[in-house]
CSV table of C-alpha atoms and ligand atoms in Angstrom, one decimal:
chain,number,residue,atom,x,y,z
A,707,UNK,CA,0.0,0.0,0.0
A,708,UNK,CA,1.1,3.5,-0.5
A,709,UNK,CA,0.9,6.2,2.1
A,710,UNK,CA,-1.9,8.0,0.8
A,711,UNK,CA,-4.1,5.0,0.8
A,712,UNK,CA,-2.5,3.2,4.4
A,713,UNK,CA,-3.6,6.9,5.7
A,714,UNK,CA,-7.4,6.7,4.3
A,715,UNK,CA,-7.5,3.3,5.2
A,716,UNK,CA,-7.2,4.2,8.6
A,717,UNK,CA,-8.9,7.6,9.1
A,718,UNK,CA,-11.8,6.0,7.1
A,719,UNK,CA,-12.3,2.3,9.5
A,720,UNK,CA,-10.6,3.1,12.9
A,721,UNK,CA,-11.9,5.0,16.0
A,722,UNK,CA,-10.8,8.3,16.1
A,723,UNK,CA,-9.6,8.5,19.6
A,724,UNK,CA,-5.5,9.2,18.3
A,725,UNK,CA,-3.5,12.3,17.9
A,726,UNK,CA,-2.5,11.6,14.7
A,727,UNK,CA,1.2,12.9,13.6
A,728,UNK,CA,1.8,12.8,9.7
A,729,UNK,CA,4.2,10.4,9.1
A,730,UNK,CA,3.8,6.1,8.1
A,731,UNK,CA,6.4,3.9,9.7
A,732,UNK,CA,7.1,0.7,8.2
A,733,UNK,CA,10.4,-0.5,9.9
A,734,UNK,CA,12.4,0.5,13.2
A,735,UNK,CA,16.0,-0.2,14.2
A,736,UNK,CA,17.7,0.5,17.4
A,737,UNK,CA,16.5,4.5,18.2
A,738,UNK,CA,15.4,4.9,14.4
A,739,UNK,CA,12.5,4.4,12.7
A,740,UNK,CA,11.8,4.6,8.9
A,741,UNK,CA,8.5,5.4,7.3
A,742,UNK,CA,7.3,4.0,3.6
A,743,UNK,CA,9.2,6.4,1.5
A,744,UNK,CA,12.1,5.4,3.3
A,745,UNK,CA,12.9,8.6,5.1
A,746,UNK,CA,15.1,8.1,8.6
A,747,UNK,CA,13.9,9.2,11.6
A,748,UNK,CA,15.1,9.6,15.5
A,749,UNK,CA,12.3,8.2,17.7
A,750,UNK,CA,12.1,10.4,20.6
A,751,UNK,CA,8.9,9.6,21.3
A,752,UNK,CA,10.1,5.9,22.0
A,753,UNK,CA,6.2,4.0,21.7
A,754,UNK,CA,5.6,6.3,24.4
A,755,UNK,CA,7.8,4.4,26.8
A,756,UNK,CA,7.2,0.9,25.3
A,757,UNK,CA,10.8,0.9,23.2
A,758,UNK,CA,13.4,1.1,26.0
A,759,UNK,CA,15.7,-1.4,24.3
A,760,UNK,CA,15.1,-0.5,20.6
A,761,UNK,CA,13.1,-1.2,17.8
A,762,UNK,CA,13.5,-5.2,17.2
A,763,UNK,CA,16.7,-5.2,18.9
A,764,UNK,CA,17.7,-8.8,17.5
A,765,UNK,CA,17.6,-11.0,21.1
A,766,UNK,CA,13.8,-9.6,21.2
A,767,UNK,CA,13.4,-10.8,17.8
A,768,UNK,CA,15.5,-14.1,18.3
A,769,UNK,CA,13.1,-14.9,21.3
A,770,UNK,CA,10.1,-14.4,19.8
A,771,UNK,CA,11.2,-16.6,16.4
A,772,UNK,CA,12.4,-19.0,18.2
A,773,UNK,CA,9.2,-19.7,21.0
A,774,UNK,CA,6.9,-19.1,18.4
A,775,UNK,CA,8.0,-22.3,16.8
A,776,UNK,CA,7.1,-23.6,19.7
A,777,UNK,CA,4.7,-22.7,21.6
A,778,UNK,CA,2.7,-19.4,20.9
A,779,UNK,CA,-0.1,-19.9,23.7
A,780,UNK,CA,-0.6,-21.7,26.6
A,781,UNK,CA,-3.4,-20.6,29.3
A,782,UNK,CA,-2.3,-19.7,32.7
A,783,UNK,CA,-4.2,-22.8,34.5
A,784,UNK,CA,-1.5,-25.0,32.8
A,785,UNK,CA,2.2,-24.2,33.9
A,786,UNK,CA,4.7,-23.2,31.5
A,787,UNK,CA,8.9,-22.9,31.5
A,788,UNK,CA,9.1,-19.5,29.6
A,789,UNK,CA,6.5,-18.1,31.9
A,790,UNK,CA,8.6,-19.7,35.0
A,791,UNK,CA,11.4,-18.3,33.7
A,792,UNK,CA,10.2,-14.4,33.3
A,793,UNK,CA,8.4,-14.8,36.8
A,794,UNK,CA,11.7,-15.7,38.0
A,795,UNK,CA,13.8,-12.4,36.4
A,796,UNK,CA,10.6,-10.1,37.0
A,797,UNK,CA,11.2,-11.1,41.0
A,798,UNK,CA,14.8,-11.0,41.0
A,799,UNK,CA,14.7,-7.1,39.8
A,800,UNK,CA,11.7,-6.3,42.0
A,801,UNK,CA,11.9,-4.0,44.6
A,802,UNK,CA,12.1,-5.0,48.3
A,803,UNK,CA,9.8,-7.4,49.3
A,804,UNK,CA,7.5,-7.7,46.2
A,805,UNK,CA,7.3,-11.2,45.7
A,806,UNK,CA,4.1,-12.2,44.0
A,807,UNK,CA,2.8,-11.4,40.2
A,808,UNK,CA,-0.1,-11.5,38.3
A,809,UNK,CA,0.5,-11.1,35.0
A,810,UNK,CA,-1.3,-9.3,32.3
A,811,UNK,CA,-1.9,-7.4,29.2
A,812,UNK,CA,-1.5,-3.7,29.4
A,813,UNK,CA,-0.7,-0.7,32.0
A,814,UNK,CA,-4.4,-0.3,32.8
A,815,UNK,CA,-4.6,-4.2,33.6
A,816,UNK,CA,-2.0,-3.8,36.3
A,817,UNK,CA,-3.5,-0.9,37.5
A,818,UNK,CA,-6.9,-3.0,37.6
A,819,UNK,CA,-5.4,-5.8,39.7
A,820,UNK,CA,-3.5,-3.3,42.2
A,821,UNK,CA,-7.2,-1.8,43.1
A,822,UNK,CA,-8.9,-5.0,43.0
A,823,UNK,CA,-5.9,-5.9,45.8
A,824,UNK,CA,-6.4,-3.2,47.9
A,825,UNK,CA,-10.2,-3.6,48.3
A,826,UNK,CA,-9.5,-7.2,49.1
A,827,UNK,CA,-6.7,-7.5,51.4
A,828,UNK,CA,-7.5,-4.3,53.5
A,829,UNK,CA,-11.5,-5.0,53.2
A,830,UNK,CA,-11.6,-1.2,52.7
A,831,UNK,CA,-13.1,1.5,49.6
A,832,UNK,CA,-11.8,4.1,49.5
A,833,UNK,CA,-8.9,5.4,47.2
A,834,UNK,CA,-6.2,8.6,46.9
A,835,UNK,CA,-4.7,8.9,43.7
A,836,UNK,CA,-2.7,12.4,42.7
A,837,UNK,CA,-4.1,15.5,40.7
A,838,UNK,CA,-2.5,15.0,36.8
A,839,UNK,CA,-2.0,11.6,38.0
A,840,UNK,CA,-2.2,9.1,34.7
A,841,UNK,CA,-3.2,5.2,35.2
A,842,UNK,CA,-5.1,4.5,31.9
A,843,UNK,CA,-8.5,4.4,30.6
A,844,UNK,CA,-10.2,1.5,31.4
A,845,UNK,CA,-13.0,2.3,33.9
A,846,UNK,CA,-11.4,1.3,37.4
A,847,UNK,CA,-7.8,2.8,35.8
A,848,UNK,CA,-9.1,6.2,34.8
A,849,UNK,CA,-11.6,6.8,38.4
A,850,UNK,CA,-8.0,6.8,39.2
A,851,UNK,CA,-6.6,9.2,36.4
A,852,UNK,CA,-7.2,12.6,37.0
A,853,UNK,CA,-7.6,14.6,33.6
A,854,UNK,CA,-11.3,15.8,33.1
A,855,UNK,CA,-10.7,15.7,29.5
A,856,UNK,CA,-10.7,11.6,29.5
A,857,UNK,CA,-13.1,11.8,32.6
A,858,UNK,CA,-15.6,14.1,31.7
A,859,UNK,CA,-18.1,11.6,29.4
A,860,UNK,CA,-17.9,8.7,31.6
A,861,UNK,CA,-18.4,10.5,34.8
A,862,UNK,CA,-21.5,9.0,35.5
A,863,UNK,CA,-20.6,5.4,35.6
A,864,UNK,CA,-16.9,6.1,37.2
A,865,UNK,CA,-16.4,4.7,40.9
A,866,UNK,CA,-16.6,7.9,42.6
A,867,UNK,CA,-14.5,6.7,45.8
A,868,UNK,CA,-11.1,8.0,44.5
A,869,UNK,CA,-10.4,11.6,45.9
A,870,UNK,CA,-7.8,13.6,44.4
A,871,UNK,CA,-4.9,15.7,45.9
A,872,UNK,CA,-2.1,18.0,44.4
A,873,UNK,CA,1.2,15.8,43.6
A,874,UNK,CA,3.5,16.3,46.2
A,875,UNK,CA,1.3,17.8,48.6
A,876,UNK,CA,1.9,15.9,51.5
A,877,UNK,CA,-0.6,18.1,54.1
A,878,UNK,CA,-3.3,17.8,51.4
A,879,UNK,CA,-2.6,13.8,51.7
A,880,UNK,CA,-2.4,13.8,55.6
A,881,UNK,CA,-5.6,15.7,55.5
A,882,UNK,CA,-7.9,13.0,53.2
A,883,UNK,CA,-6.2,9.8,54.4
A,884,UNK,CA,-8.2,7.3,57.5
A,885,UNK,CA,-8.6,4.1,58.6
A,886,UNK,CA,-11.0,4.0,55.5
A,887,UNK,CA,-8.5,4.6,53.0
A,888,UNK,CA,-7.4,1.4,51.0
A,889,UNK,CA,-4.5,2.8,48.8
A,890,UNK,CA,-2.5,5.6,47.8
A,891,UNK,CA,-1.9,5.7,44.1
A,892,UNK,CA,1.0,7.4,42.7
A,893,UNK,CA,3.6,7.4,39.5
A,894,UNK,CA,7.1,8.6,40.9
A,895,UNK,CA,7.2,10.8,37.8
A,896,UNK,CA,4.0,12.0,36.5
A,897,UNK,CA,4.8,10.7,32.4
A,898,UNK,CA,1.5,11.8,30.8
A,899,UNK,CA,0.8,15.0,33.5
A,900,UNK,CA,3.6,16.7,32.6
A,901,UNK,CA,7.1,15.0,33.6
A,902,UNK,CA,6.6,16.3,37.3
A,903,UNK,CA,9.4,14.7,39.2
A,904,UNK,CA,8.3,13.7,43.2
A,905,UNK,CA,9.6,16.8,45.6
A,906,UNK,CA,12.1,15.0,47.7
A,907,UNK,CA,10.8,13.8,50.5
A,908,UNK,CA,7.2,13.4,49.1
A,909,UNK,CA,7.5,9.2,48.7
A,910,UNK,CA,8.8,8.7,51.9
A,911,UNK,CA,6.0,10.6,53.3
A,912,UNK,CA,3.6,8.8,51.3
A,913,UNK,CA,4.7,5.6,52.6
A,914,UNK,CA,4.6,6.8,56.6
A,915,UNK,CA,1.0,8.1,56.1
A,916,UNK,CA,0.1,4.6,54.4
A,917,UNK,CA,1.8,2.8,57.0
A,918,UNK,CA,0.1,4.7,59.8
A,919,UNK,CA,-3.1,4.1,58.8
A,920,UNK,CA,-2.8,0.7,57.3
A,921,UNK,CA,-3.0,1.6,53.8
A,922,UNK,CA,-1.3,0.4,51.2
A,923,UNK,CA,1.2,2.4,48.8
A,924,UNK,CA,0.8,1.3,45.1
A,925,UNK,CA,3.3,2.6,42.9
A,926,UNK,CA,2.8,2.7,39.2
A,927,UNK,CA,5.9,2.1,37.2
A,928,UNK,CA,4.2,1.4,34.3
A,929,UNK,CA,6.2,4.6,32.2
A,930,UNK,CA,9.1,4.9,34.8
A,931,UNK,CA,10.4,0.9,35.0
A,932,UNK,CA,13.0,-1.0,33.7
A,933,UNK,CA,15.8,2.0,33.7
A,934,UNK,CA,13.9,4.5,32.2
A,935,UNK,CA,15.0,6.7,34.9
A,936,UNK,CA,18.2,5.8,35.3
A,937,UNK,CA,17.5,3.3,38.2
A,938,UNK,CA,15.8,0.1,37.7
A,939,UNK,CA,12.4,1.7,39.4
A,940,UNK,CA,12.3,5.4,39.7
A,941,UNK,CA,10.9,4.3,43.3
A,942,UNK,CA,14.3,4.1,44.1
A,943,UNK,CA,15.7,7.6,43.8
A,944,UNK,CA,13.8,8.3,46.9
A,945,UNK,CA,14.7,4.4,48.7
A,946,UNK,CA,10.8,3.8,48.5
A,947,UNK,CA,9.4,0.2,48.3
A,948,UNK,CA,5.9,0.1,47.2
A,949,UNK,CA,3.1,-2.8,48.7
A,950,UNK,CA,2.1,-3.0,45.5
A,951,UNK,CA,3.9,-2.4,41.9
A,952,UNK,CA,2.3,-1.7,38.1
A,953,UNK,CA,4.2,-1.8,35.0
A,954,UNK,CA,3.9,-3.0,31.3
A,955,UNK,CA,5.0,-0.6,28.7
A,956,UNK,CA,8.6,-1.2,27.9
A,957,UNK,CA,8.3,-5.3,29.7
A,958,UNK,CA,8.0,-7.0,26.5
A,959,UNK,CA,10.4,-5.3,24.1
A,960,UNK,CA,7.4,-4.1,22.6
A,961,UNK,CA,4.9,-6.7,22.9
A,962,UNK,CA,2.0,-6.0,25.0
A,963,UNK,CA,1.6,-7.5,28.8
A,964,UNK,CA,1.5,-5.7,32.0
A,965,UNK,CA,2.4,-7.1,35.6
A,966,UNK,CA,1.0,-6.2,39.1
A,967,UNK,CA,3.7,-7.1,41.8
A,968,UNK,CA,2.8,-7.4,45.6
A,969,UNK,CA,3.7,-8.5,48.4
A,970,UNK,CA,3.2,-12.1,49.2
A,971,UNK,CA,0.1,-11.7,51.5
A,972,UNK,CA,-1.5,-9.6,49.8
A,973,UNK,CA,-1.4,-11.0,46.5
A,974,UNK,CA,-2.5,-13.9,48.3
A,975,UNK,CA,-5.4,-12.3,49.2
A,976,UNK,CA,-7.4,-13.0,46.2
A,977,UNK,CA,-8.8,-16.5,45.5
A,978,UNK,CA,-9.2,-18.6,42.6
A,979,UNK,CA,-11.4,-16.6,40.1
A,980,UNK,CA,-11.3,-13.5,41.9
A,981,UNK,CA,-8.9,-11.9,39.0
A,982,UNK,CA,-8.2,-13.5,35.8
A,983,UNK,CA,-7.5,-12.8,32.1
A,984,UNK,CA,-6.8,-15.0,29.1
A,985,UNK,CA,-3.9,-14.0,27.3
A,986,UNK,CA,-1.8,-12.9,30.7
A,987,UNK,CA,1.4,-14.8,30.7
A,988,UNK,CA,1.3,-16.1,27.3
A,989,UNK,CA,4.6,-17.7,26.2
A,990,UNK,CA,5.2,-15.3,23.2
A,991,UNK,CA,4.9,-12.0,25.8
A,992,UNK,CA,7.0,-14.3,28.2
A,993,UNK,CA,9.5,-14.9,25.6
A,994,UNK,CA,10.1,-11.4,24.7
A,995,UNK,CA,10.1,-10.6,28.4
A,996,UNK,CA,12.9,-12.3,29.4
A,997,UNK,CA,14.9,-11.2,26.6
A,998,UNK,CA,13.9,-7.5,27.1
A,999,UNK,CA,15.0,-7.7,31.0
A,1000,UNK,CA,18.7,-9.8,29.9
A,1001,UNK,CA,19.1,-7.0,27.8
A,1002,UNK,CA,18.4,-4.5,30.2
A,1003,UNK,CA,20.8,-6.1,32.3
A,1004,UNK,CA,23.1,-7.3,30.4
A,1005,UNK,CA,23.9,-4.3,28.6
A,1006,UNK,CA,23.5,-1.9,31.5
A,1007,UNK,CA,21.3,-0.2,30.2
A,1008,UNK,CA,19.9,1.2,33.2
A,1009,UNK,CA,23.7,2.6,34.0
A,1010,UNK,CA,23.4,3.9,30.4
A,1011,UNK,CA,20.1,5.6,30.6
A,1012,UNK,CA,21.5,7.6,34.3
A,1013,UNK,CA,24.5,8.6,32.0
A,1014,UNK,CA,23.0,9.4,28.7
A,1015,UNK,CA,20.8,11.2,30.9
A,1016,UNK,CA,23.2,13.4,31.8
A,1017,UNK,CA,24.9,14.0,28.7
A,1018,UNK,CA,21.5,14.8,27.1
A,1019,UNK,CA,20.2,17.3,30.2
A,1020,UNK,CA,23.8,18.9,29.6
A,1021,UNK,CA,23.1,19.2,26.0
A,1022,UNK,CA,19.6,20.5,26.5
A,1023,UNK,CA,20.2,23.4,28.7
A,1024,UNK,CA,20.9,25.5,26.4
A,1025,UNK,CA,17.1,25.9,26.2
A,1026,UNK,CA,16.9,27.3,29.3
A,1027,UNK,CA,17.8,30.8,27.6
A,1028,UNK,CA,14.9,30.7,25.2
A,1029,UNK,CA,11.8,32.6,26.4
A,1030,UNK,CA,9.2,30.1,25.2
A,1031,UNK,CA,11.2,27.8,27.3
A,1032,UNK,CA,9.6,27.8,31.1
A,1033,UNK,CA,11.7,24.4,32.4
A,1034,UNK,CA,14.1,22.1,31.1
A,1035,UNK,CA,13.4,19.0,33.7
A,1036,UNK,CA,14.3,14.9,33.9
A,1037,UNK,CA,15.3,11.7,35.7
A,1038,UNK,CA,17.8,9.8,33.1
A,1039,UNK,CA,16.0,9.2,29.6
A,1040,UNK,CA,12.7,10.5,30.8
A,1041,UNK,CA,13.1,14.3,29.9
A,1042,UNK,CA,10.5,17.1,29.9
A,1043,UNK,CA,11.1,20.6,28.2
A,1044,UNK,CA,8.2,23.1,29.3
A,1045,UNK,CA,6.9,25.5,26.9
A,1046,UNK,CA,5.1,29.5,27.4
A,1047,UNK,CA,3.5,28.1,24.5
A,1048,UNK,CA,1.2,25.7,22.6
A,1049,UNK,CA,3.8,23.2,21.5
A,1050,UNK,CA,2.0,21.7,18.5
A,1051,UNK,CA,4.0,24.0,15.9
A,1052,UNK,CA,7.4,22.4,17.5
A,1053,UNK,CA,6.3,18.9,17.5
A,1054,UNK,CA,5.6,19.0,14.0
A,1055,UNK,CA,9.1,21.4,13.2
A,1056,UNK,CA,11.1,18.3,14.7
A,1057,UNK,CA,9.5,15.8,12.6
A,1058,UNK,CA,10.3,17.5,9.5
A,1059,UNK,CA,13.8,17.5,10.3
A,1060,UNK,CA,13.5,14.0,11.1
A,1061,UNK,CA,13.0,13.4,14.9
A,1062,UNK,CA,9.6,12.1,16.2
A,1063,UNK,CA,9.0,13.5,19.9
A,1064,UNK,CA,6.1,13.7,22.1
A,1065,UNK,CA,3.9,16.1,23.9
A,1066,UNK,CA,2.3,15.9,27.1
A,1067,UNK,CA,-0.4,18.1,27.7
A,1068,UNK,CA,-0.4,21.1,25.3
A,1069,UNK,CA,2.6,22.8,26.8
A,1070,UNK,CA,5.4,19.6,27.4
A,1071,UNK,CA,7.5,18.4,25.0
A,1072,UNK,CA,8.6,14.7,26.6
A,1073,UNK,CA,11.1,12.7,25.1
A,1074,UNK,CA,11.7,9.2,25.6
A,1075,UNK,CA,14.3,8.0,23.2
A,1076,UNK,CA,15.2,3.7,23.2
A,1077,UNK,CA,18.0,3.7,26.0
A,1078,UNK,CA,20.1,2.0,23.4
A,1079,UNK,CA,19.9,5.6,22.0
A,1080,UNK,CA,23.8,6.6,20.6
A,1081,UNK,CA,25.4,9.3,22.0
A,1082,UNK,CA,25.5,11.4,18.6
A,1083,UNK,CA,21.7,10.3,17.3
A,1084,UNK,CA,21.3,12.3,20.8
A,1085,UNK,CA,22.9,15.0,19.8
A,1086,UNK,CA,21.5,15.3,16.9
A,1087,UNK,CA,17.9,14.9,18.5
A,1088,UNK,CA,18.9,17.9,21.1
A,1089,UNK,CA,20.3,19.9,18.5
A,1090,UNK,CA,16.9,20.0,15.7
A,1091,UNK,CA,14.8,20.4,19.0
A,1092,UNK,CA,16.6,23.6,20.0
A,1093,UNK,CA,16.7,24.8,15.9
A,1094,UNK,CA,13.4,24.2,16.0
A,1095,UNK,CA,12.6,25.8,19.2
A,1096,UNK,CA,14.9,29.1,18.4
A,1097,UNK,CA,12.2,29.1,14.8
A,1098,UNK,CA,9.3,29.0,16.9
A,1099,UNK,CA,11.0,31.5,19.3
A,1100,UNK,CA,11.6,33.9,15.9
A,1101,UNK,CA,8.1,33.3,14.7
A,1102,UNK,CA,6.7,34.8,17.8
A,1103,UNK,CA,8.8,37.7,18.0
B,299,PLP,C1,0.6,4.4,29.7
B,299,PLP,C2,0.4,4.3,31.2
B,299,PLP,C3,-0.7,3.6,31.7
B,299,PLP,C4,-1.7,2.8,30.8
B,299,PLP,O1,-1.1,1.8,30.1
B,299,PLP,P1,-1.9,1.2,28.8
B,299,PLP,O2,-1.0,0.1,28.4
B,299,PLP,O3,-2.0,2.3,27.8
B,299,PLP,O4,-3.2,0.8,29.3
B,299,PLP,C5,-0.8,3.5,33.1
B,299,PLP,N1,0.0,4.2,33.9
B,299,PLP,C6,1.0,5.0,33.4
B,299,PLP,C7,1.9,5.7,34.4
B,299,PLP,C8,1.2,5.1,32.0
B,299,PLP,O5,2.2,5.8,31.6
């Protein structure tokens, strides 16, 4: 197909819930992606988090060929090596003291299962989750997300117990949370709010004020994980273990299956039947899982992502003396450049000179490059952003 007809194809037969950008990929490599004409791009905007360790990076590719051949599904109620194995690496990387997982499809399925936990194990209703706070769109996963935008239609059947409180306000925490409080929800980094990094000392309170009044802290990694942030779980910047863990995105090497980690008795909470889903734990996903986390650990990558991090921040602050730049902010390869302005002419200035990043909210530009990302694609990424951004900057007057 050519691109004119691949793009009515698809504006004419798929829901039109996308922002569309203008370009057709047909093949990715490492921190580039290629669209049908065969024009090179860098992929800042990294699947939105899902492609940490590259576009088909070959061990990814290798695993998938080679348990497909064997064994492409198996249900959950049977047992299965590949899925032993990943269960095995997933717990091995997991924070303190999370030692149970329930595997699944996506980021709102593990957000799904750490709810359905904490009504169950703490027999209590009511939730906290953070103002700009993002956890996905399925019904239980967006009560919890805060944007009105995503909220506003479905209001009326949302659960309504889920109150909302400014991130990093501690007081305004202290001041909703009881002995009826199940969980705290909470993304170390806010990744679709923003990029708003935790205020020191915020995660630490969070987990006093749970552990006071026998709530339980759920963190959701599901943007932040694997090294993104330049530790294996952003948690860690601030030495905070969660009760209970989300994350999918990046878990696969671009397949799709999220994971809700816990600890022991509370994942033990539920009973047979109580939380379920077909395709969780499949052998392909498996497969690809436990080559995306050898990667990851073989190749340092979360070492990598702490200094490319640095290199790029460095790099990037030059912005800072642009006036349509407000804040130039990041933890490792999760980076966030704040606008004075409506970034939509910059996003689409980048990606005609060949870099693909990504917004979030109309004023963010986030970028979330592969953290197998070279040190001079990088460069070159940093330097069309600020060309781009010095145009705009022009334009304006
Ligand atoms: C993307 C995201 C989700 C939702 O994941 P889906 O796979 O799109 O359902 C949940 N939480 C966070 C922090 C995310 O970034």
């Amino acid at each position: 197909m050519d691109e004119s007809r691949i793009v009515e194809v698809e504006e004419s037969h798929l829901a039109r819930v996308y922002h569309r950008f203008p370009i057709c990929i047909r093949r990715g490599r490492g921190a580039l992606l290629y669209d049908v004409k065969g024009r090179r791009y860098l992929d800042c905007m990294g699947g939105y988090g899902v492609s940490l360790v590259g576009h088909s990076h070959p061990r990814v590719v290798e695993a998938i060929r080679e348990q497909c051949e064997r064994l492409i599904f198996c249900h959950s109620s049977l047992y299965n090596d590949v899925r032993a194995e990943l269960v095995e690496r997933l717990i091995k990387i997991a924070p303190e003291g999370l030692e149970k997982v329930f595997l699944s499809n996506s980021g709102a399925e593990a957000v799904e299962c750490a709810i359905k936990l904490a009504v169950k194990y703490t027999g209590r209703s009511e939730f906290i989750s953070m103002v700009r706070g993002y956890h996905g769109k399925t019904l239980g996963a967006l009560s919890a997300t805060w944007n009105p935008k995503y909220r506003k239609a479905f209001k009326s059947i949302l659960i309504p117990n889920f109150k909302f409180v400014p991130f990093g306000r501690l007081d305004r925490v202290e001041e909703v949370i009881s002995n009826r409080t199940a969980a705290v929800i909470a993304e170390p980094i806010q990744g679709e709010g923003g990029v708003h990094i935790a205020p020191e000392g915020f995660l630490q309170g969070l987990r006093e004020l749970c552990d006071e009044h026998g709530a339980l802290l759920i963190l959701d990694e599901v943007q932040t994980g694997f090294g993104r942030t330049g530790r294996m779980w952003a948690s860690e910047h601030w030495g905070v273990s969660p009760d209970v863990m989300c994350v999918a995105k990046s878990i696969a090497g671009g397949l799709p299956m999220g994971a809700t980690l816990a600890r022991s008795e509370i994942m033990d909470s539920l009973r047979v039947g109580e939380h379920t889903t077909t395709f969780g734990g499949n052998p392909l996903a498996c497969a690809a899982a436990c080559a995306t986390i050898d990667i990851i650990v073989e190749e340092r990558l979360v070492e990598r992502a702490r200094r490319l991090g640095g290199f790029f921040m460095e790099l990037l602050s030059n912005l800072q003396d642009l006036r349509i730049v407000r804040d130039v902010r990041g933890l490792g390869l999760m980076i966030g450049v704040e606008c004075r302005v409506d970034i939509y002419n910059v996003l689409m200035g980048c990606i005609k000179r060949g870099m693909i990043p990504l917004y979030s909210g109309r004023n963010v530009i986030r970028l979330l490059p592969p953290l197998v990302i070279k040190e001079d694609e990088l460069a070159e990424a940093a330097q069309i952003l600020e060309d781009t951004l010095r145009e705009e900057e022009q334009k304006i007057g």
